[in-house]
C-alpha atoms as one frame of an Amber mdcrd trajectory, in Angstrom:
protein
  -5.538 -21.546  43.148  -5.056 -24.115  40.376  -4.706 -27.785  41.344  -1.960
 -30.052  40.019  -2.305 -32.628  37.273  -1.865 -35.380  39.880  -4.742 -34.021
  41.998  -6.958 -33.668  38.934  -6.238 -37.280  37.937  -7.079 -38.450  41.461
 -10.401 -36.585  41.508 -11.294 -37.918  38.048 -10.179 -41.430  39.090  -8.022
 -41.829  35.995  -4.296 -41.887  35.298  -2.149 -38.771  34.911  -1.510 -39.856
  31.322  -5.238 -39.857  30.550  -5.649 -36.358  31.998  -2.653 -35.137  29.998
  -4.011 -36.582  26.754  -7.423 -34.953  27.258  -5.966 -31.571  28.237  -3.630
 -31.654  25.228  -6.394 -32.451  22.753  -5.358 -36.030  21.989  -8.496 -37.789
  23.261  -9.670 -38.986  19.855  -6.233 -40.166  18.814  -5.985 -42.394  21.909
  -9.680 -43.362  21.901 -10.553 -41.903  25.269 -14.309 -42.141  25.838 -16.531
 -39.076  25.576 -17.676 -39.666  29.148 -14.106 -39.587  30.479 -13.263 -36.525
  28.392 -16.257 -34.638  29.738 -15.531 -35.634  33.344 -11.943 -34.388  33.111
 -12.937 -31.165  31.340 -15.641 -30.378  33.916 -13.263 -30.998  36.830 -10.485
 -28.986  35.151 -12.825 -26.020  34.837 -14.251 -26.439  38.339 -10.819 -26.523
  39.981  -9.240 -23.974  37.633  -6.616 -26.425  36.388  -3.753 -24.698  34.553
  -1.220 -26.889  32.725   2.424 -26.122  33.433   3.182 -24.635  30.033   6.935
 -24.405  30.615   7.243 -28.058  31.568   4.978 -29.075  28.714   6.978 -27.036
  26.218  10.234 -28.633  27.370   8.715 -32.104  27.237   7.270 -31.604  23.767
  10.289 -29.613  22.530   7.964 -26.826  21.410   7.493 -23.176  22.347   3.678
 -23.556  22.455   3.383 -20.224  20.651   1.741 -19.427  17.319   2.318 -16.251
  15.342  -0.621 -14.287  13.934   0.169 -11.677  11.278  -2.748  -9.502  10.156
  -2.922  -6.215   8.215  -4.956  -4.179  10.709  -6.685  -4.392  14.066 -10.008
  -3.237  12.637 -13.325  -4.711  13.748 -13.059  -7.879  11.621  -9.405  -8.716
  12.241  -9.683  -7.601  15.851 -12.470 -10.112  16.441 -10.538 -12.839  14.603
  -7.500 -12.148  16.809  -9.585 -12.104  19.997 -11.303 -15.442  19.330  -8.087
 -17.033  18.094  -6.241 -15.974  21.247  -9.008 -17.307  23.511  -9.224 -20.610
  21.638  -5.456 -21.079  21.621  -5.141 -20.242  25.321  -7.706 -22.891  26.207
  -5.545 -25.427  24.352  -2.353 -24.327  26.100  -0.955 -22.150  23.308  -0.055
 -18.465  23.274  -0.735 -16.225  20.263   1.772 -13.514  19.323   0.020 -10.849
  17.227   1.790  -8.620  14.694   0.417  -5.951  12.322   1.659  -5.210   8.776
  -0.527  -2.229   7.741  -0.558  -4.060   4.381   3.128  -3.365   3.695   4.906
  -6.336   2.132   8.337  -5.458   3.534   6.840  -5.197   7.020   5.322  -8.646
   6.542   8.725 -10.091   5.622  10.309  -8.500   8.711   7.567  -9.765  11.019
   7.817 -13.312   9.669  11.549 -13.287  10.390  11.068 -11.760  13.852   8.447
 -14.314  14.858  10.533 -17.188  13.509  13.425 -15.952  15.675  11.106 -16.379
  18.679  10.779 -20.080  17.786   7.042 -20.042  17.139   5.598 -23.473  16.351
   3.380 -22.253  13.510   2.140 -19.144  11.734  -1.362 -17.933  10.849  -1.037
 -15.253   8.205  -3.155 -12.743   6.252  -0.591 -12.268   3.531   0.270  -9.633
   0.953   2.517 -12.113  -0.878   1.711 -13.741  -4.190   2.222 -17.469  -4.713
   5.766 -17.112  -6.054   6.875 -14.867  -3.174   5.251 -17.227  -0.677   7.133
 -20.320  -1.812  10.436 -18.485  -2.172  10.313 -17.273   1.431  12.917 -19.360
   3.317  11.156 -19.054   6.675   7.772 -20.163   5.300   9.377 -23.417   4.133
  10.482 -24.316   7.661   7.242 -24.108   9.644   3.520 -24.918   9.410   1.629
 -21.969   7.915  -2.109 -21.386   7.546  -3.424 -18.454   5.538  -6.385 -16.587
   6.951  -8.826 -14.156   5.268  -6.703 -14.098   2.088  -5.906 -17.189   0.063
  -3.394 -18.114  -2.617  -4.154 -20.348  -5.591  -3.173 -24.010  -5.562  -4.049
 -27.110  -3.567  -0.670 -27.104  -1.788  -1.474 -24.171   0.540  -3.796 -24.289
   3.547  -6.256 -21.469   4.191  -9.451 -20.419   5.976 -11.284 -17.534   4.297
 -14.737 -16.031   3.871 -16.635 -17.009   0.748 -16.155 -13.514  -0.663 -17.508
 -14.288  -4.122 -20.806 -15.703  -2.837 -21.195 -12.951  -0.238 -20.769 -10.227
  -2.853 -22.996 -12.068  -5.328 -25.842 -12.208  -2.794 -25.391  -8.550  -1.898
 -25.335  -7.179  -5.450 -28.130  -9.522  -6.587 -30.384  -8.082  -3.871 -30.120
  -4.617  -5.427 -30.458  -5.902  -8.987 -33.726  -7.627  -8.077 -35.054  -4.241
  -6.933 -34.546  -2.969 -10.475 -31.285  -1.128  -9.773 -28.804  -1.557 -12.638
 -26.304   1.281 -12.221 -24.062  -0.102  -9.443 -20.536   1.260  -8.990 -17.815
  -0.879  -7.367 -15.329   0.563  -4.853 -12.637  -2.020  -4.091  -9.323  -2.601
  -2.344  -5.876  -3.871  -3.345  -6.336  -5.509  -6.743  -3.945  -8.456  -6.346
  -5.466  -9.789  -3.107  -7.872 -12.727  -3.249 -10.446 -10.719  -1.290 -10.509
  -8.094  -4.053 -10.440 -10.653  -6.871 -13.244 -12.778  -5.421 -15.484  -9.843
  -4.516 -15.137  -8.440  -8.022 -15.997 -11.894  -9.407 -19.154 -11.945  -7.291
 -20.093  -8.456  -8.515 -19.620  -9.424 -12.174 -21.509 -12.700 -11.793 -24.480
 -11.005 -10.106 -24.730  -8.462 -12.923 -24.448 -11.174 -15.574 -27.085 -13.395
 -13.979 -29.474 -10.439 -13.801 -28.880  -9.577 -17.468 -26.916  -6.388 -16.729
 -23.786  -5.557 -18.718 -20.450  -5.142 -16.938 -18.868  -1.684 -17.295 -15.181
  -1.389 -16.346 -15.639   2.384 -15.975 -17.776   1.744 -12.899 -15.013  -0.171
 -11.087 -12.255   1.381  -8.944  -9.720  -0.536  -6.835  -6.992   1.426  -5.067
  -6.776   0.221  -1.453  -8.662  -0.611   1.745  -7.870   2.527   3.767 -10.555
   5.054   4.727  -8.847   7.662   2.548  -9.134   5.293  -0.428 -12.886   5.058
   0.073 -13.087   8.842   0.313 -11.137   9.429  -2.907 -12.982   6.778  -4.924
 -16.331   8.221  -3.809 -15.099  11.676  -4.784 -14.198  10.363  -8.252 -17.707
   8.991  -8.741 -19.528  12.169  -7.740 -17.210  14.369  -9.773 -18.191  12.382
 -12.871 -21.878  11.945 -11.997 -23.108  15.100 -10.285 -26.518  13.681  -9.413
 -24.918  10.441  -8.207 -25.278   6.862  -9.502 -28.152   4.577  -8.552 -25.952
   2.588  -6.169 -22.420   2.098  -4.838 -20.922  -1.145  -3.512 -18.010  -0.757
  -1.066 -15.961  -3.926  -0.657 -14.896  -3.227   2.952 -16.241  -1.357   5.967
 -13.251   1.016   5.876 -14.195   2.026   2.335 -17.761   2.631   3.489 -16.365
   4.873   6.221 -14.549   6.901   3.565 -17.745   7.138   1.502 -19.766   8.353
   4.491 -17.071  10.882   5.334 -17.215  12.286   1.807 -21.013  12.516   1.701
 -21.124  14.196   5.113 -18.608  16.835   4.026 -20.232  17.532   0.673 -23.914
  16.629   0.668 -25.537  14.197   3.075 -28.632  14.180   0.835 -26.629  12.141
  -1.687 -27.540   8.986   0.213 -31.236   9.665  -0.367 -30.553   9.309  -4.104
 -27.741   6.735  -4.176 -28.211   3.331  -2.513 -25.159   1.992  -0.683 -24.298
  -1.640   0.047 -21.140  -2.921   1.704 -19.063  -6.012   2.324 -18.378  -6.306
   6.077 -20.744  -5.174   8.772 -20.813  -2.957  11.848 -23.442  -2.557  14.607
 -23.573   1.191  13.929 -25.174   0.482  10.540 -28.376  -0.362  12.423 -28.621
   3.264  13.572 -28.061   5.092  10.287 -31.083   6.924   8.891 -30.236   5.568
   5.445 -30.455   1.738   5.453 -27.293   0.016   4.203 -27.447  -3.672   3.283
 -24.276  -5.520   4.255 -22.526  -8.875   4.401 -21.284 -10.007   7.813 -18.199
 -12.205   7.900 -18.153 -14.973  10.500 -14.971 -13.937  12.307 -15.571 -16.406
  15.141 -15.807 -19.430  12.859 -12.822 -18.283  10.788 -10.676 -17.989  13.926
 -11.798 -21.280  15.464 -11.371 -23.207  12.227  -7.913 -21.715  11.616  -6.761
 -22.783  15.074  -8.396 -26.197  14.761  -6.449 -26.891  11.577  -3.178 -25.496
  12.959  -3.608 -27.431  16.219  -4.185 -30.626  14.246  -0.983 -30.031  12.281
   1.078 -29.333  15.407  -0.357 -31.975  17.728  -1.459 -34.801  15.447   0.589
 -34.313  12.259  -2.599 -33.765  10.270  -2.581 -32.236   6.798  -3.609 -28.629
   6.184  -7.036 -27.979   4.666  -8.821 -25.287   2.679 -11.991 -23.918   4.273
 -14.559 -21.487   2.855 -16.682 -19.844   5.561 -20.025 -18.514   4.323 -20.852
 -14.924   5.332 -24.358 -13.717   6.189 -26.440 -11.224   4.221 -27.838  -8.509
   6.529 -30.947  -6.849   5.106 -31.934  -3.413   6.383
């Protein structure tokens, strides 16, 4: 059973106000010593202290809820959502998760629905462009942080993977092996993830002295079926297969693997495959696939840290690039 704030303050030998400030993440603002913070946090965990969220919400005139809108619950976004929910819960906030399936109209509806629930802020992987974003009447009324996908301009806060650098490192690895014929299978063209990954691909080719060929680039979507169809297009044009294929998402890799399994699994002995995103199952494939692993945990924690600072301490939003990790196999 959880103890009360009064009991926790008595055990820590501090005031109820001090306990409240520490629990609510305002220790630094009110210059509470590290020693006192640690003592309160240890006791809170030991005695399973649970803040009265209803009373706190009424006192602060907040709902203590944050909306999270993401396109899918795949491995990457699922992990982001999981860590974000855990981090928010520890700070006394509840995350409400909604899925768009990358449909813009669905995103608009979900933003309105969450706003009607009086959320305090919104963390969003958006399909909108900059103009649509700033014309949205709901967006103007609440703190918003973009996640995974960014929009241009220094007046929008975001936390995203460094997609350009991650792709650059990945493609450069193949180029340094002497492979020059690398086809690009990408997602939705207008999204920053697609734009930045294509930039990284082009830059890697240029720095290795390899010419860019638009005919080797396809970008139709991030669904498994998109990966399947784009792979099909490549092998219909090049019967023996290209030297290498880069897939810009794990779902596109899944489509590629599905196609090769149905048609000729020996294709992968001729064509090297590299992918943005990672999955533990890649360690068990007979054909080694080099990948880039996004740091979903850091993305989630940083997004909440920034949003929490905005809501609790009136801090400004920030723009954060999180470096992914190259996984060699």
